[in-house]
Amino acid sequence: MFTAAILAYKHFVVASSYLLLVALSSMLFALSATGAGTFDIAMLGYPAIIIFAALLGGIGLFGTVLSLVLVQCIILTWLVMEGVITPNTPKLTWSHLTFIMIIFVITGFCVFILVQDIRRLMTSLQLEYTKVKKNREHIQYLAHHDPLTNLPNRLLGERLFNEKLAQSEANGLQLALAFIDLDNFKPVNDALGHSAGDRFLQHISQLINEKLSDDECLIRFGGDEFIVLAANITDRKHIETLCERLIDWCSSEFEVFQTNIVVSASIGVAIAPKDGAKFKQLCRKADVAMYEAKRNGRNRFEFYDVKFDEESDEKFSLIQRLRPAVLANQFEVYYQPLIDLKSGQICSIEALVRWPQEDGSLVFPDKFIPLAESSGLINPLGEWVLIQACLFCAKLHRNGHSEISVAVNLSFAQFKDGTLPSILKRALDLTQLNPKFLELELTESILADENGSIPEQLEKMKNLGVQFAIDDFGTGYSNLNYLRKFNAHKLKIDRIFINTLGLDENDVPLVSAIINIAESLGMVTVAEGIEHEAALKKLEEMGCDVGQGFYWSKPVPEKQIEALIASQSYTL
């Protein structure tokens, strides 16, 4: 037993338990063998040893001790039956009773202590289980809810979608998924900070959530994007009414940090099962419809249409092919002549870039220029077009057409990094073109940027000696202050005012006024989009200087424009 105590002290608990219980059982065996055999009161100690073995150890200790006790009982019985030992039946005395009671008390007390420990352990385990359960529930909540707004996140949203779709289909109705994106939310973060933006999102989400019906639920998709699931939709009017309400709620004014904030919302709608039966599928389609709503002016909603996907696929395909095409200069510059209406001769040409495809078709600028602007490719593409136009104009001069100038369109995006003046100088130095024969066409949106770096860049470019033309006049800001402050050489009247000239008198006063203003400022007027003789005659009567349009020629490749200039023949 002393050895068992030492082992227990050194933390060899299992070994000490084995040794202690074997020693106790051996001691009981010896007492029984020298006493009354199997009738000896020492036999009462065996149950206690078996109980201790079960409580103190595992199946190994319990099995070992139980087997040992059974073997000892068998041996003891055999020894008595064979007469090897003679049982000494003692007379019953108070000492025997005392000994039995001591065994019972010790056994009971030890079992009581062990059971109390087990109860404390069970209580501790129950408390721990309760904590784990609460933590698990909290983790589950965090995993399925947005921490900022406490709204369901997209993970829980998918489950809600499946539940509401099943409910709607069981009722023979539809489910609508409205994808909401807040318009102009970024300026809120930029001006007031992200904490103000977060507070605003909390306000607007709480407002919408409180106003939705039981068949509708709000989900935060991420950032300033939300989803509304509307079950049991009866018809399209039902969805339109919901979207109108959502736009109205999103346009509410909220006070955040003593500042009143108002935004708008663009919403895309997809319907299940018509547009799909999967949450992610409908989210993507509603997202596509939402961007269509943004393109169409914002603060509105659009229903998903399969043509949106076709446009997205085409756009994605163009983006993937655009960068290698720009790097490899896989473009072609077409030219359209500008005609002096007094002499009938070509006085200038406008450079218009085209993107030839492997199948022989052409992609026009309205398709790929916005992609080039958004992907940072507009500067290398614009520089290449500028160089090609200058090279071709210089070539025309060498061939004897020394008075013809070339016009190149500039994009607002080309001014963003401030390198356009140096790009222009590099192109002029490379091509050796006299700067006065290069016209740069600017839209009114470029001129409207009075506080940015554009005025400074324009001044540097003007100092290089190039000419400027204001393009599409009348369709943009149409501020006469631009004409007064900016010394442009030409004013180009947009084609939308020219198409009906000679056929309808509605645009005559406006076109006449533009021509008179340009004349008073010493500017040359150019009418774009002339397609019939009636418009030409009317423009000549009003004193327009230059014409451009399909009446003479569509934009054509370099060789064809050379032939037109050489022959001075302007018919198609």
mmCIF file with all atom_site columns, C-alpha atoms in Angstrom, residues 363-472:
data_model
loop_
_atom_site.group_PDB
_atom_site.id
_atom_site.type_symbol
_atom_site.label_atom_id
_atom_site.label_alt_id
_atom_site.label_comp_id
_atom_site.label_asym_id
_atom_site.label_entity_id
_atom_site.label_seq_id
_atom_site.pdbx_PDB_ins_code
_atom_site.Cartn_x
_atom_site.Cartn_y
_atom_site.Cartn_z
_atom_site.occupancy
_atom_site.B_iso_or_equiv
_atom_site.pdbx_formal_charge
_atom_site.auth_seq_id
_atom_site.auth_comp_id
_atom_site.auth_asym_id
_atom_site.auth_atom_id
_atom_site.pdbx_PDB_model_num
ATOM 1   C CA . VAL A 1 363 ? -16.727 46.434 -83.795  1.00 0.00 ? 363 VAL A CA 1
ATOM 2   C CA . PHE A 1 364 ? -17.634 50.123 -83.587  1.00 0.00 ? 364 PHE A CA 1
ATOM 3   C CA . PRO A 1 365 ? -16.335 52.614 -80.990  1.00 0.00 ? 365 PRO A CA 1
ATOM 4   C CA . ASP A 1 366 ? -19.617 52.813 -79.068  1.00 0.00 ? 366 ASP A CA 1
ATOM 5   C CA . LYS A 1 367 ? -19.006 49.180 -78.074  1.00 0.00 ? 367 LYS A CA 1
ATOM 6   C CA . PHE A 1 368 ? -15.325 49.144 -77.121  1.00 0.00 ? 368 PHE A CA 1
ATOM 7   C CA . ILE A 1 369 ? -14.388 52.733 -76.208  1.00 0.00 ? 369 ILE A CA 1
ATOM 8   C CA . PRO A 1 370 ? -16.354 52.635 -72.898  1.00 0.00 ? 370 PRO A CA 1
ATOM 9   C CA . LEU A 1 371 ? -14.630 49.339 -72.094  1.00 0.00 ? 371 LEU A CA 1
ATOM 10  C CA . ALA A 1 372 ? -11.239 50.838 -72.906  1.00 0.00 ? 372 ALA A CA 1
ATOM 11  C CA . GLU A 1 373 ? -12.042 53.788 -70.646  1.00 0.00 ? 373 GLU A CA 1
ATOM 12  C CA . SER A 1 374 ? -13.108 51.607 -67.721  1.00 0.00 ? 374 SER A CA 1
ATOM 13  C CA . SER A 1 375 ? -10.169 49.203 -68.075  1.00 0.00 ? 375 SER A CA 1
ATOM 14  C CA . GLY A 1 376 ? -7.398  51.805 -68.352  1.00 0.00 ? 376 GLY A CA 1
ATOM 15  C CA . LEU A 1 377 ? -6.668  51.032 -72.011  1.00 0.00 ? 377 LEU A CA 1
ATOM 16  C CA . ILE A 1 378 ? -7.927  54.294 -73.471  1.00 0.00 ? 378 ILE A CA 1
ATOM 17  C CA . ASN A 1 379 ? -4.548  56.053 -73.261  1.00 0.00 ? 379 ASN A CA 1
ATOM 18  C CA . PRO A 1 380 ? -2.498  53.502 -75.245  1.00 0.00 ? 380 PRO A CA 1
ATOM 19  C CA . LEU A 1 381 ? -5.365  53.105 -77.723  1.00 0.00 ? 381 LEU A CA 1
ATOM 20  C CA . GLY A 1 382 ? -5.847  56.863 -78.014  1.00 0.00 ? 382 GLY A CA 1
ATOM 21  C CA . GLU A 1 383 ? -2.127  57.448 -78.520  1.00 0.00 ? 383 GLU A CA 1
ATOM 22  C CA . TRP A 1 384 ? -2.015  54.828 -81.288  1.00 0.00 ? 384 TRP A CA 1
ATOM 23  C CA . VAL A 1 385 ? -4.998  56.426 -83.083  1.00 0.00 ? 385 VAL A CA 1
ATOM 24  C CA . LEU A 1 386 ? -3.437  59.874 -82.714  1.00 0.00 ? 386 LEU A CA 1
ATOM 25  C CA . ILE A 1 387 ? -0.135  58.716 -84.216  1.00 0.00 ? 387 ILE A CA 1
ATOM 26  C CA . GLN A 1 388 ? -1.856  56.898 -87.100  1.00 0.00 ? 388 GLN A CA 1
ATOM 27  C CA . ALA A 1 389 ? -3.982  59.948 -87.919  1.00 0.00 ? 389 ALA A CA 1
ATOM 28  C CA . CYS A 1 390 ? -0.971  62.281 -87.852  1.00 0.00 ? 390 CYS A CA 1
ATOM 29  C CA . LEU A 1 391 ? 1.078   59.889 -90.001  1.00 0.00 ? 391 LEU A CA 1
ATOM 30  C CA . PHE A 1 392 ? -1.703  59.680 -92.579  1.00 0.00 ? 392 PHE A CA 1
ATOM 31  C CA . CYS A 1 393 ? -2.224  63.448 -92.668  1.00 0.00 ? 393 CYS A CA 1
ATOM 32  C CA . ALA A 1 394 ? 1.523   63.974 -93.129  1.00 0.00 ? 394 ALA A CA 1
ATOM 33  C CA . LYS A 1 395 ? 1.417   61.421 -95.961  1.00 0.00 ? 395 LYS A CA 1
ATOM 34  C CA . LEU A 1 396 ? -1.421  63.360 -97.656  1.00 0.00 ? 396 LEU A CA 1
ATOM 35  C CA . HIS A 1 397 ? 0.644   66.524 -97.448  1.00 0.00 ? 397 HIS A CA 1
ATOM 36  C CA . ARG A 1 398 ? 3.608   64.785 -99.076  1.00 0.00 ? 398 ARG A CA 1
ATOM 37  C CA . ASN A 1 399 ? 1.269   63.656 -101.859 1.00 0.00 ? 399 ASN A CA 1
ATOM 38  C CA . GLY A 1 400 ? 0.240   67.228 -102.624 1.00 0.00 ? 400 GLY A CA 1
ATOM 39  C CA . HIS A 1 401 ? -2.900  67.658 -100.490 1.00 0.00 ? 401 HIS A CA 1
ATOM 40  C CA . SER A 1 402 ? -1.201  70.155 -98.223  1.00 0.00 ? 402 SER A CA 1
ATOM 41  C CA . GLU A 1 403 ? -4.289  71.993 -96.916  1.00 0.00 ? 403 GLU A CA 1
ATOM 42  C CA . ILE A 1 404 ? -6.163  69.010 -95.537  1.00 0.00 ? 404 ILE A CA 1
ATOM 43  C CA . SER A 1 405 ? -6.306  68.674 -91.763  1.00 0.00 ? 405 SER A CA 1
ATOM 44  C CA . VAL A 1 406 ? -7.188  65.647 -89.644  1.00 0.00 ? 406 VAL A CA 1
ATOM 45  C CA . ALA A 1 407 ? -9.575  65.581 -86.673  1.00 0.00 ? 407 ALA A CA 1
ATOM 46  C CA . VAL A 1 408 ? -9.208  63.159 -83.758  1.00 0.00 ? 408 VAL A CA 1
ATOM 47  C CA . ASN A 1 409 ? -11.772 62.648 -80.992  1.00 0.00 ? 409 ASN A CA 1
ATOM 48  C CA . LEU A 1 410 ? -10.609 62.853 -77.393  1.00 0.00 ? 410 LEU A CA 1
ATOM 49  C CA . SER A 1 411 ? -12.225 61.017 -74.487  1.00 0.00 ? 411 SER A CA 1
ATOM 50  C CA . PHE A 1 412 ? -12.770 62.529 -71.060  1.00 0.00 ? 412 PHE A CA 1
ATOM 51  C CA . ALA A 1 413 ? -10.895 59.520 -69.626  1.00 0.00 ? 413 ALA A CA 1
ATOM 52  C CA . GLN A 1 414 ? -7.742  60.456 -71.567  1.00 0.00 ? 414 GLN A CA 1
ATOM 53  C CA . PHE A 1 415 ? -7.379  63.559 -69.396  1.00 0.00 ? 415 PHE A CA 1
ATOM 54  C CA . LYS A 1 416 ? -7.543  61.729 -66.066  1.00 0.00 ? 416 LYS A CA 1
ATOM 55  C CA . ASP A 1 417 ? -3.851  61.011 -65.485  1.00 0.00 ? 417 ASP A CA 1
ATOM 56  C CA . GLY A 1 418 ? -2.595  64.344 -66.855  1.00 0.00 ? 418 GLY A CA 1
ATOM 57  C CA . THR A 1 419 ? -0.297  62.798 -69.485  1.00 0.00 ? 419 THR A CA 1
ATOM 58  C CA . LEU A 1 420 ? -2.276  63.792 -72.593  1.00 0.00 ? 420 LEU A CA 1
ATOM 59  C CA . PRO A 1 421 ? -0.188  66.907 -73.434  1.00 0.00 ? 421 PRO A CA 1
ATOM 60  C CA . SER A 1 422 ? 3.028   64.859 -73.390  1.00 0.00 ? 422 SER A CA 1
ATOM 61  C CA . ILE A 1 423 ? 1.371   62.116 -75.486  1.00 0.00 ? 423 ILE A CA 1
ATOM 62  C CA . LEU A 1 424 ? 0.296   64.753 -78.009  1.00 0.00 ? 424 LEU A CA 1
ATOM 63  C CA . LYS A 1 425 ? 3.773   66.280 -78.178  1.00 0.00 ? 425 LYS A CA 1
ATOM 64  C CA . ARG A 1 426 ? 5.299   62.838 -78.642  1.00 0.00 ? 426 ARG A CA 1
ATOM 65  C CA . ALA A 1 427 ? 2.931   62.100 -81.539  1.00 0.00 ? 427 ALA A CA 1
ATOM 66  C CA . LEU A 1 428 ? 3.678   65.418 -83.257  1.00 0.00 ? 428 LEU A CA 1
ATOM 67  C CA . ASP A 1 429 ? 7.433   64.966 -82.840  1.00 0.00 ? 429 ASP A CA 1
ATOM 68  C CA . LEU A 1 430 ? 7.257   61.422 -84.172  1.00 0.00 ? 430 LEU A CA 1
ATOM 69  C CA . THR A 1 431 ? 5.150   62.230 -87.243  1.00 0.00 ? 431 THR A CA 1
ATOM 70  C CA . GLN A 1 432 ? 6.550   65.711 -87.983  1.00 0.00 ? 432 GLN A CA 1
ATOM 71  C CA . LEU A 1 433 ? 3.009   66.949 -88.732  1.00 0.00 ? 433 LEU A CA 1
ATOM 72  C CA . ASN A 1 434 ? 2.489   70.700 -88.575  1.00 0.00 ? 434 ASN A CA 1
ATOM 73  C CA . PRO A 1 435 ? 0.319   71.123 -85.414  1.00 0.00 ? 435 PRO A CA 1
ATOM 74  C CA . LYS A 1 436 ? -2.096  73.526 -87.123  1.00 0.00 ? 436 LYS A CA 1
ATOM 75  C CA . PHE A 1 437 ? -3.356  70.633 -89.272  1.00 0.00 ? 437 PHE A CA 1
ATOM 76  C CA . LEU A 1 438 ? -4.361  68.565 -86.249  1.00 0.00 ? 438 LEU A CA 1
ATOM 77  C CA . GLU A 1 439 ? -7.832  69.202 -84.835  1.00 0.00 ? 439 GLU A CA 1
ATOM 78  C CA . LEU A 1 440 ? -8.772  67.732 -81.473  1.00 0.00 ? 440 LEU A CA 1
ATOM 79  C CA . GLU A 1 441 ? -12.506 67.246 -80.988  1.00 0.00 ? 441 GLU A CA 1
ATOM 80  C CA . LEU A 1 442 ? -13.731 67.836 -77.443  1.00 0.00 ? 442 LEU A CA 1
ATOM 81  C CA . THR A 1 443 ? -17.177 67.151 -76.027  1.00 0.00 ? 443 THR A CA 1
ATOM 82  C CA . GLU A 1 444 ? -18.887 69.681 -73.786  1.00 0.00 ? 444 GLU A CA 1
ATOM 83  C CA . SER A 1 445 ? -18.452 67.336 -70.807  1.00 0.00 ? 445 SER A CA 1
ATOM 84  C CA . ILE A 1 446 ? -14.673 67.805 -71.098  1.00 0.00 ? 446 ILE A CA 1
ATOM 85  C CA . LEU A 1 447 ? -15.004 71.578 -71.128  1.00 0.00 ? 447 LEU A CA 1
ATOM 86  C CA . ALA A 1 448 ? -17.343 71.485 -68.128  1.00 0.00 ? 448 ALA A CA 1
ATOM 87  C CA . ASP A 1 449 ? -14.524 70.278 -65.840  1.00 0.00 ? 449 ASP A CA 1
ATOM 88  C CA . GLU A 1 450 ? -13.440 73.748 -64.780  1.00 0.00 ? 450 GLU A CA 1
ATOM 89  C CA . ASN A 1 451 ? -11.994 72.806 -61.383  1.00 0.00 ? 451 ASN A CA 1
ATOM 90  C CA . GLY A 1 452 ? -9.911  69.783 -62.399  1.00 0.00 ? 452 GLY A CA 1
ATOM 91  C CA . SER A 1 453 ? -6.671  69.527 -64.348  1.00 0.00 ? 453 SER A CA 1
ATOM 92  C CA . ILE A 1 454 ? -8.330  69.622 -67.780  1.00 0.00 ? 454 ILE A CA 1
ATOM 93  C CA . PRO A 1 455 ? -8.114  73.421 -68.332  1.00 0.00 ? 455 PRO A CA 1
ATOM 94  C CA . GLU A 1 456 ? -4.379  73.321 -67.587  1.00 0.00 ? 456 GLU A CA 1
ATOM 95  C CA . GLN A 1 457 ? -3.873  70.391 -69.967  1.00 0.00 ? 457 GLN A CA 1
ATOM 96  C CA . LEU A 1 458 ? -5.881  72.118 -72.702  1.00 0.00 ? 458 LEU A CA 1
ATOM 97  C CA . GLU A 1 459 ? -3.736  75.213 -72.306  1.00 0.00 ? 459 GLU A CA 1
ATOM 98  C CA . LYS A 1 460 ? -0.549  73.140 -72.744  1.00 0.00 ? 460 LYS A CA 1
ATOM 99  C CA . MET A 1 461 ? -2.002  71.477 -75.819  1.00 0.00 ? 461 MET A CA 1
ATOM 100 C CA . LYS A 1 462 ? -3.078  74.798 -77.285  1.00 0.00 ? 462 LYS A CA 1
ATOM 101 C CA . ASN A 1 463 ? 0.482   76.076 -76.826  1.00 0.00 ? 463 ASN A CA 1
ATOM 102 C CA . LEU A 1 464 ? 1.663   73.220 -79.050  1.00 0.00 ? 464 LEU A CA 1
ATOM 103 C CA . GLY A 1 465 ? -0.269  74.856 -81.897  1.00 0.00 ? 465 GLY A CA 1
ATOM 104 C CA . VAL A 1 466 ? -3.104  72.361 -82.435  1.00 0.00 ? 466 VAL A CA 1
ATOM 105 C CA . GLN A 1 467 ? -6.696  73.366 -83.249  1.00 0.00 ? 467 GLN A CA 1
ATOM 106 C CA . PHE A 1 468 ? -9.769  72.504 -81.167  1.00 0.00 ? 468 PHE A CA 1
ATOM 107 C CA . ALA A 1 469 ? -13.319 71.682 -82.175  1.00 0.00 ? 469 ALA A CA 1
ATOM 108 C CA . ILE A 1 470 ? -16.320 71.414 -79.860  1.00 0.00 ? 470 ILE A CA 1
ATOM 109 C CA . ASP A 1 471 ? -18.133 68.212 -80.808  1.00 0.00 ? 471 ASP A CA 1
ATOM 110 C CA . ASP A 1 472 ? -21.848 67.362 -80.508  1.00 0.00 ? 472 ASP A CA 1
#
